[in-house]
mmCIF file of C-alpha atoms in Angstrom:
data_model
loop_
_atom_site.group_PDB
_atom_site.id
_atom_site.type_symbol
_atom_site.label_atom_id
_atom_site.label_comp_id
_atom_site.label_asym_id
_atom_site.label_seq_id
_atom_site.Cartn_x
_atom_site.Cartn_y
_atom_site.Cartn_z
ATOM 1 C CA UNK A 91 4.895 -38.311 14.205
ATOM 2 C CA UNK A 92 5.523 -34.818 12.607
ATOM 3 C CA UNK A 93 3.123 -33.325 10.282
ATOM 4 C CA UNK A 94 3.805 -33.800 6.509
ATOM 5 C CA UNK A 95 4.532 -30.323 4.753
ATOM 6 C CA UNK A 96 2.276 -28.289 3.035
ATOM 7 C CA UNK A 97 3.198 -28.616 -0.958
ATOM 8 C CA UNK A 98 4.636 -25.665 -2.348
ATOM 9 C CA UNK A 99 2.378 -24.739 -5.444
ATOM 10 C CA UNK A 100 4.731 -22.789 -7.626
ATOM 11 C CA UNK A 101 2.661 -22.782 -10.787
ATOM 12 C CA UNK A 102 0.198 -20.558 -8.632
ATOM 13 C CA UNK A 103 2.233 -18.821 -7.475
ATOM 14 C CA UNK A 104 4.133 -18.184 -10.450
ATOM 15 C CA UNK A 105 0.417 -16.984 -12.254
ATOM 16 C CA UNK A 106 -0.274 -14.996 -9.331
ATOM 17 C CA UNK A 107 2.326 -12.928 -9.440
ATOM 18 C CA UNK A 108 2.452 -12.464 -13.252
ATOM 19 C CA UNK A 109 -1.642 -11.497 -12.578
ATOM 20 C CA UNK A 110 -0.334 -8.826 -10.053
ATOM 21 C CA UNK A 111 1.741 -7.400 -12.806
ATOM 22 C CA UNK A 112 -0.372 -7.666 -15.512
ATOM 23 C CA UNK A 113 -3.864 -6.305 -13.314
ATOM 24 C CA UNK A 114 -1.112 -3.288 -11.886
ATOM 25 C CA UNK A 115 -0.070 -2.384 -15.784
ATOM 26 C CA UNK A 116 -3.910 -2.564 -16.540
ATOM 27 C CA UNK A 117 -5.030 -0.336 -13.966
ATOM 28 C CA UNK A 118 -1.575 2.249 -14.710
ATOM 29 C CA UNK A 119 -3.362 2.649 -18.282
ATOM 30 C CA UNK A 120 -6.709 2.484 -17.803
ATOM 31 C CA UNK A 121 -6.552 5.056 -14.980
ATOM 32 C CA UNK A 122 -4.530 7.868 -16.682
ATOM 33 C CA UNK A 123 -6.796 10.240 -16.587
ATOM 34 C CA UNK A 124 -9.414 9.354 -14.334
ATOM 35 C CA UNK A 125 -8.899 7.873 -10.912
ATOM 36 C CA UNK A 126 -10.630 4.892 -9.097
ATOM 37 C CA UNK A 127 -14.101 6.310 -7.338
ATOM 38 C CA UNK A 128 -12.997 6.381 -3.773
ATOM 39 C CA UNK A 129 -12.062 9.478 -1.387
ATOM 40 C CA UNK A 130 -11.754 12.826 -2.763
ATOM 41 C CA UNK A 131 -12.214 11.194 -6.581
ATOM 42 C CA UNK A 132 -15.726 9.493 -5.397
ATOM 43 C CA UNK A 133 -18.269 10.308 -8.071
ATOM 44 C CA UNK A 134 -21.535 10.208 -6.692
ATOM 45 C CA UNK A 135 -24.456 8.081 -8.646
ATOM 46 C CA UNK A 136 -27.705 7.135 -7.499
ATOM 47 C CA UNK A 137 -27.265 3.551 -7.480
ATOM 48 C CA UNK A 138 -24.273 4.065 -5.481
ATOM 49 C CA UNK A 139 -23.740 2.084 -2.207
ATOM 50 C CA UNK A 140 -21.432 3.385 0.453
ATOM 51 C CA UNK A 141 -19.809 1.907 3.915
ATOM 52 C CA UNK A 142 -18.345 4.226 6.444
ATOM 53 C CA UNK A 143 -14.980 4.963 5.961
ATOM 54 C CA UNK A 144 -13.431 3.022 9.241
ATOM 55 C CA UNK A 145 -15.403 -0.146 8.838
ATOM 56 C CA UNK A 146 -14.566 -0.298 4.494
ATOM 57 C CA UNK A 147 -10.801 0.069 5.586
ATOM 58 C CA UNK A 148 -10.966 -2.421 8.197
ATOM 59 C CA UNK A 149 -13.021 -5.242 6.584
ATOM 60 C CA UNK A 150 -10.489 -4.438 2.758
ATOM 61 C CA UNK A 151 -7.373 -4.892 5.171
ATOM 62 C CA UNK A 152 -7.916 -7.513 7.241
ATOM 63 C CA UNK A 153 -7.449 -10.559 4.627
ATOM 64 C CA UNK A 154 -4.247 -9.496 4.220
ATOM 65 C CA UNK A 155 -3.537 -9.253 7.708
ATOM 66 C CA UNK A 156 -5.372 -12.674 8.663
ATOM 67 C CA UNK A 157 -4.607 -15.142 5.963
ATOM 68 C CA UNK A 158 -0.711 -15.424 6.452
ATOM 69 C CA UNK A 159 -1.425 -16.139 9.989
ATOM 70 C CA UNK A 160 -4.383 -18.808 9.196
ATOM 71 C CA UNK A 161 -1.513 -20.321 6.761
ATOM 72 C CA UNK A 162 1.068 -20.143 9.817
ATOM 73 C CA UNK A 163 -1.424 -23.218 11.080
ATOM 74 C CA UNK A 164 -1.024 -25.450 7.909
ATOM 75 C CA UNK A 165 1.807 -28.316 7.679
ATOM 76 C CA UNK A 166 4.570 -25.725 6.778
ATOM 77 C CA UNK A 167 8.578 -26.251 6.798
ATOM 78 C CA UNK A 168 10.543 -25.907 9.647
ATOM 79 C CA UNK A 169 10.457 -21.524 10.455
ATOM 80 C CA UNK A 170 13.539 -20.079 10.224
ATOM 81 C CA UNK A 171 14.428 -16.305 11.408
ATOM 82 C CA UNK A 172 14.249 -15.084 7.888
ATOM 83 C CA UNK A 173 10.760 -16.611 7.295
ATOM 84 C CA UNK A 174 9.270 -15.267 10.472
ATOM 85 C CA UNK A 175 11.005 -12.068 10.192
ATOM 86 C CA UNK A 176 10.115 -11.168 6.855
ATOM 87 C CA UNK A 177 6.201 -12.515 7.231
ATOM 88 C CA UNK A 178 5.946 -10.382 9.799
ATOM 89 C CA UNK A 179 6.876 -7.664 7.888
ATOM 90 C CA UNK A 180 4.336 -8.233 5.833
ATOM 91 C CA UNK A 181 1.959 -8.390 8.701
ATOM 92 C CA UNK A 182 3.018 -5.935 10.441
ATOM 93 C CA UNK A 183 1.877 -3.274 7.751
ATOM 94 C CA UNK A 184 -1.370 -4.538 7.688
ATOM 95 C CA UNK A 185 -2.031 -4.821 11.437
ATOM 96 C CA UNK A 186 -1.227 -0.928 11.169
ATOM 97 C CA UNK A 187 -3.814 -0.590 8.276
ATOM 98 C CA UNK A 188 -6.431 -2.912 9.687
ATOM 99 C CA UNK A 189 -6.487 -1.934 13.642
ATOM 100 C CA UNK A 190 -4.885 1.562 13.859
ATOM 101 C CA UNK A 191 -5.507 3.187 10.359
ATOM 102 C CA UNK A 192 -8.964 2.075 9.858
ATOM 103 C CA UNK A 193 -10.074 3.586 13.120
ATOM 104 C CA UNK A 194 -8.059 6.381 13.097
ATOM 105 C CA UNK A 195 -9.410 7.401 9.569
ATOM 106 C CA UNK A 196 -11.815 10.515 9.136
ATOM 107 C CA UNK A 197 -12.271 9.830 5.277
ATOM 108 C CA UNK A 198 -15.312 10.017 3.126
ATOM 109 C CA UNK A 199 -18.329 6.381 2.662
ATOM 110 C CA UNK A 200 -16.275 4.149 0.706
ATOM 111 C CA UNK A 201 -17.844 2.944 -2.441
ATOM 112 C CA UNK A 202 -19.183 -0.696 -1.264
ATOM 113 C CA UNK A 203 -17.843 -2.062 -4.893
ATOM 114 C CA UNK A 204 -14.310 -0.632 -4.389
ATOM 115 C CA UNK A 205 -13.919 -2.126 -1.009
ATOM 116 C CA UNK A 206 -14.886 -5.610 -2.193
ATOM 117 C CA UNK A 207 -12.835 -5.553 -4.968
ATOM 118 C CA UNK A 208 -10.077 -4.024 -2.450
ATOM 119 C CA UNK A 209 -11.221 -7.270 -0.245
ATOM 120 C CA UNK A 210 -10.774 -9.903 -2.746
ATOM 121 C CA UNK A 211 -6.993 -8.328 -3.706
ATOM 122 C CA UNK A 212 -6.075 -8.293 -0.038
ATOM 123 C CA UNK A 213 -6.971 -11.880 0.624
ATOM 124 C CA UNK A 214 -5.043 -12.708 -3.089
ATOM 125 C CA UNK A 215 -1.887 -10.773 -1.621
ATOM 126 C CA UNK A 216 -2.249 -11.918 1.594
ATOM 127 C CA UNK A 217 -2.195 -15.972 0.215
ATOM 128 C CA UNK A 218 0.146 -15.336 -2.339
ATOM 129 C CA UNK A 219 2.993 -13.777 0.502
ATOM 130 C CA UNK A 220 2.228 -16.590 2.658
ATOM 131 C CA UNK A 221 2.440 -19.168 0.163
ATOM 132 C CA UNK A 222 5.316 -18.155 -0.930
ATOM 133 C CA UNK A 223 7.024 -17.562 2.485
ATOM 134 C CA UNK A 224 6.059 -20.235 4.357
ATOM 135 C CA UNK A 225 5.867 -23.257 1.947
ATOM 136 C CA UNK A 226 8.302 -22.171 -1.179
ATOM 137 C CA UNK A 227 11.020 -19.996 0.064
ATOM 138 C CA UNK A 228 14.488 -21.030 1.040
ATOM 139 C CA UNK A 229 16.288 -18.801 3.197
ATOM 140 C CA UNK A 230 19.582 -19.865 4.690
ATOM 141 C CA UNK A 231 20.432 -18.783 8.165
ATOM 142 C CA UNK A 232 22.858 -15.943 6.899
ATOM 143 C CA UNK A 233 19.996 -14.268 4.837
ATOM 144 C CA UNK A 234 19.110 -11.591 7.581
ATOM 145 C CA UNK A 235 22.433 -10.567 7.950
ATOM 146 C CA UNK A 236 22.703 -10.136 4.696
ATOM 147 C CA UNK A 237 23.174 -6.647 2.262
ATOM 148 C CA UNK A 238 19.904 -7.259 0.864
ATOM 149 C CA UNK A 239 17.541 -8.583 3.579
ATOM 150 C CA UNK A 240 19.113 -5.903 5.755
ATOM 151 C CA UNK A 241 18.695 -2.879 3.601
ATOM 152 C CA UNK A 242 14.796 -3.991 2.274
ATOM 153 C CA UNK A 243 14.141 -3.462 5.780
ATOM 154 C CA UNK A 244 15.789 -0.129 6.225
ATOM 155 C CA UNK A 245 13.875 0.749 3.420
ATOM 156 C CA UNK A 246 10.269 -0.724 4.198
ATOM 157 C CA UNK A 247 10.264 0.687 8.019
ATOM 158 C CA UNK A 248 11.581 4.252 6.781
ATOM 159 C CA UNK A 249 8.952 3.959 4.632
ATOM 160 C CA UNK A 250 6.409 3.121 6.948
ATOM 161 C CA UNK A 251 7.552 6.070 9.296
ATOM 162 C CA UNK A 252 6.645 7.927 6.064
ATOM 163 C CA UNK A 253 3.332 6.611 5.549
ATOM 164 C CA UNK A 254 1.887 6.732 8.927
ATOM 165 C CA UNK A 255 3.400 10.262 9.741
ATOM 166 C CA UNK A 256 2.081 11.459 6.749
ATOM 167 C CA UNK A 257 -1.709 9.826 7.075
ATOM 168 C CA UNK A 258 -0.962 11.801 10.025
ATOM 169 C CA UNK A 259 -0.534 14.958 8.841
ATOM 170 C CA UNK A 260 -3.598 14.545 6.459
ATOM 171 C CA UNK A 261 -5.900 13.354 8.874
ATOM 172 C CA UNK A 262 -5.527 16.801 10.833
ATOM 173 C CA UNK A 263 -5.628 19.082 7.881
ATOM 174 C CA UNK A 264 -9.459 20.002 8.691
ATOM 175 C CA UNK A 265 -11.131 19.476 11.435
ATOM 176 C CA UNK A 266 -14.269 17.125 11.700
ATOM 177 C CA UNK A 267 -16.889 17.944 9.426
ATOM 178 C CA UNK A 268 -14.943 20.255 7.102
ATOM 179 C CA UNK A 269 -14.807 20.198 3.458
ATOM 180 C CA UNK A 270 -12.388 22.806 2.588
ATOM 181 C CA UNK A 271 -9.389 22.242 0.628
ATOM 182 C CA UNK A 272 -6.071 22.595 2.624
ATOM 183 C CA UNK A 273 -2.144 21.771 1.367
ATOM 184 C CA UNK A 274 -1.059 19.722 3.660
ATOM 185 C CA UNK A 275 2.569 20.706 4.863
ATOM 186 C CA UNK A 276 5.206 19.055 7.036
ATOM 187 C CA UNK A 277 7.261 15.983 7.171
ATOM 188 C CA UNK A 278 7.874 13.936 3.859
ATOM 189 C CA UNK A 279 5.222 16.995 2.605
ATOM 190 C CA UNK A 280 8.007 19.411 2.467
ATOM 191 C CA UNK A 281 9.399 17.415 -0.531
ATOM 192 C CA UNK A 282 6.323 15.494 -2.715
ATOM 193 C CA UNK A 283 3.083 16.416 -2.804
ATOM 194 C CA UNK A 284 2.095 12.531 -2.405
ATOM 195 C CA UNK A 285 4.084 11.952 0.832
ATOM 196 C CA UNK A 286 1.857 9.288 2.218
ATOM 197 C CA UNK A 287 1.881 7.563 -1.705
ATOM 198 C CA UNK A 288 5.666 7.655 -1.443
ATOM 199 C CA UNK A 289 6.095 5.750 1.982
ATOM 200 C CA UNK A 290 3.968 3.385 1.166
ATOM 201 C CA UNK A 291 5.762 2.369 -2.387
ATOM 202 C CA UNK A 292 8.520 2.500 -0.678
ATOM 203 C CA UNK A 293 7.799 0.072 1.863
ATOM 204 C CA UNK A 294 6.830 -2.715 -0.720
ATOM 205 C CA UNK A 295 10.174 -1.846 -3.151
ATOM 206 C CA UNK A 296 11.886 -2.742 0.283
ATOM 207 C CA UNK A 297 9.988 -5.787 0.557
ATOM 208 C CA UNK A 298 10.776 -6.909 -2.422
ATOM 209 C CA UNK A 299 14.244 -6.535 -1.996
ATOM 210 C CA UNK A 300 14.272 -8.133 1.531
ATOM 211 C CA UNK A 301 12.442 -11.006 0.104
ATOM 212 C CA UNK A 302 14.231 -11.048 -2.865
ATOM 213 C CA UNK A 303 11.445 -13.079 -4.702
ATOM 214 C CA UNK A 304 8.866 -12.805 -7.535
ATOM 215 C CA UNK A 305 5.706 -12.634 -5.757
ATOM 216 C CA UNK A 306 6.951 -9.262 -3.692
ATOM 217 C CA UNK A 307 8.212 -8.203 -6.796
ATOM 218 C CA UNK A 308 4.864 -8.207 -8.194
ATOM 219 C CA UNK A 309 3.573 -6.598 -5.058
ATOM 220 C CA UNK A 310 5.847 -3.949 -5.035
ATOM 221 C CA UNK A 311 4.850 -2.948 -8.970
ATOM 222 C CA UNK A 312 1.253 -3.446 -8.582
ATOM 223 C CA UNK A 313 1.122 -1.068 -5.444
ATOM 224 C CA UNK A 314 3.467 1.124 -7.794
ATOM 225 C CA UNK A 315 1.352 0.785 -10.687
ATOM 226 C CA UNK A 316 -2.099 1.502 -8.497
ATOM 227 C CA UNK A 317 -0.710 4.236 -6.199
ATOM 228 C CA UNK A 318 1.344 6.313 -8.873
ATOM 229 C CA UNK A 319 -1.157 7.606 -10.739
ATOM 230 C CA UNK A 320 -2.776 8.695 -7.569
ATOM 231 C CA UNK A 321 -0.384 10.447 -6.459
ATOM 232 C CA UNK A 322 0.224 12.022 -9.980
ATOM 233 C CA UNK A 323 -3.494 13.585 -9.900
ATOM 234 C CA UNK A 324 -3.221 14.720 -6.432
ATOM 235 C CA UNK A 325 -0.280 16.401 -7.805
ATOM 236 C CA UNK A 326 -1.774 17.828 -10.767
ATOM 237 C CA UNK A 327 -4.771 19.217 -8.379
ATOM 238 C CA UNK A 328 -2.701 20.733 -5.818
ATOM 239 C CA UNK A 329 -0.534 22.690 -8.902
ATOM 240 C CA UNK A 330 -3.746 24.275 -9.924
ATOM 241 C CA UNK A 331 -4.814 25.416 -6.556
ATOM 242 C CA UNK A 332 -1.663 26.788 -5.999
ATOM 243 C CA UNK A 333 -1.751 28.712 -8.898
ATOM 244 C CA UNK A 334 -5.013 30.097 -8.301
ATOM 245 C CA UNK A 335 -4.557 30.678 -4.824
ATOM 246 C CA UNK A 336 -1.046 31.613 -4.256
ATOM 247 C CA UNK A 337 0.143 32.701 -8.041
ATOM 248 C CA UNK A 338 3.377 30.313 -7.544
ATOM 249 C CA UNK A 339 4.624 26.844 -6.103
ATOM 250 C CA UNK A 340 7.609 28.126 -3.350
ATOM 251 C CA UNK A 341 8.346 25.045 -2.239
ATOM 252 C CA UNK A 342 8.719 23.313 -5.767
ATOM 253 C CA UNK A 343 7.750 20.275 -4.557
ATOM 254 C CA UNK A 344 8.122 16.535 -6.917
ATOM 255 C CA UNK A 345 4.988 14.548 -7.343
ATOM 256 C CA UNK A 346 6.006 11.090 -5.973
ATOM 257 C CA UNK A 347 9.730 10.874 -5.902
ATOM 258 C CA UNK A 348 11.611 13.651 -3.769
ATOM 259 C CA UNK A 349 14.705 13.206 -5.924
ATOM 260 C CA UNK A 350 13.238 12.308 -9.894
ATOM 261 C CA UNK A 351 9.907 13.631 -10.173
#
C-alpha cells in the first residue's frame, strides 16, 4: 500500500512567511545605525561568549541544509522535476555555506547568541522551503521550461558565482593573523563595495522568482532586509577610509546595487 501524504499546513506556512517579512522589516529599522554584533561590527563585553568562526558557521547553516532533506523522508506527493530541482536549489546554497564556506572561513569568534539565533532562523527557513515545496506546491511538468523558473535560476546561480567569488576575494585580503584594513578589489568588487551582499540577495530574488511562491518571497526580503543594511555600513566605512587614505573614490563604486545605488 502507498504511504498517505503528508498534509500541507498552509496556515503555517502562510504565518511563517508573513513572520519572515515582518522579523526582516524589524531588523531593516532597528539596525539603521548600528549593525548586528558579529565580524568586523563585534562589540566586545565581558559577559560575552564566543565560538570559532568555522564551527558557528557550520552548526547556524546546517538546519537549513538538513531539514529539507529529513522532510524528503516524510509521506510527501509524488516528486516532480520542478520540486526536486528547485529544493535543491535551495540546498545546494547551503551545502556551499555549511561544508565549504564554514571551513574555508578565516573570520573573527562568533558571538555564541548570534549563532543560535542564526540556528533557530535556519532550521525556520529550512522547514518553511520544504514545507512548502514538498507538501503544498503544484508545479506542472512545463514549469522548468518555463520564462520564470528558467530565468530565477539564471539569476540565483549568477548570483552564487558572485557570492562565493567574492567570499573569495575577502578571505585573501590579509593574510592569517592580520588585522589591517584592506579594500578589497576585483570581480563583482570593481562595481559595489558589498559584492559578496549583492550575490547573495540576488540568489534568493531568483529563488523567489523560480519558485514563484510566498514563502521564497519572504525569504528573498528578509535576506534583503538583514543583508542591506550591512552592506550599506560597509559602504559607509570604506567611503571614509578612502577619503582619509586616498583623498578620492576612483572607482565610484554603488553600495549594493551596481546599477541603482
Amino acid at each position: 500500500a502507498s504511504q498517505p501524504e503528508m498534509h500541507c499546513h498552509r496556515t503555517l506556512v502562510d504565518a511563517l512567511s508573513l513572520g519572515f517579512v515582518l522579523a526582516g522589516f524589524a531588523h531593516l529599522l532597528h539596525h539603521r545605525k548600528t549593525q548586528l554584533s558579529y565580524g568586523r561590527h563585534m562589540r566586545p563585553t565581558p559577559l560575552l561568549r564566543t565560538v570559532p568562526a568555522p564551527l558557528a558557521w557550520f552548526l547556524q547553516e546546517m538546519p537549513a541544509f538538513l531539514i529539507p532533506l529529513l522532510l524528503t523522508l516524510t509521506p510527501h506527493q509524488a516528486s516532480g522535476t520542478g520540486k526536486r530541482l528547485l529544493l535543491g536549489t535551495f540546498v545546494t546554497h547551503y551545502f556551499q555555506r555549511t561544508f565549504i564556506y564554514s571551513f574555508l572561513t578565516r573570520g573573527r569568534p562568533f558571538p555564541l547568541n548570534v549563532m543560535v539565533a542564526g540556528a533557530f532562523f535556519c532550521s525556520l527557513s529550512g522547514f518553511l522551503q520544504g514545507h512548502y515545496l514538498l507538501h503544498c506546491a503544484q508545479y506542472d511538468q512545463h514549469w522548468t521550461a518555463g520564462f520564470r523558473c528558467r530565468t530565477g535560476l539564471l539569476l540565483f546561480y549568477t548570483g552564487m558565482a558572485i557570492n562565493i567569488h567574492s567570499d573569495s576575494v575577502l578571505r585573501n585580503l590579509r593574510e592569517p593573523g592580520e588585522v589591517v584594513y584592506r579594500i578589497p578589489t576585483g570581480g563583482f568588487f570593481r562595481y559595489v563595495s558589498g559584492a559578496n551582499f549583492f550575490g547573495e540577495i540576488t540568489e534568493w530574488m531568483g529563488y523567489a522568482v523560480a519558485t514563484w511562491s510566498l514563502p521564497a518571497l519572504s525569504f528573498a526580503l528578509f535576506s534583503l532586509c538583514f543583508i542591506g543594511p550591512r552592506a550599506l555600513h560597509h559602504h559607509r566605512e570604506l567611503e571614509i577610509f578612502r577619503e582619509r587614505e586616498f583623498k578620492r573614490d576612483p572607482e565610484c563604486r554603488k553600495e549594493l546595487n551596481p546599477v541603482v545605488f
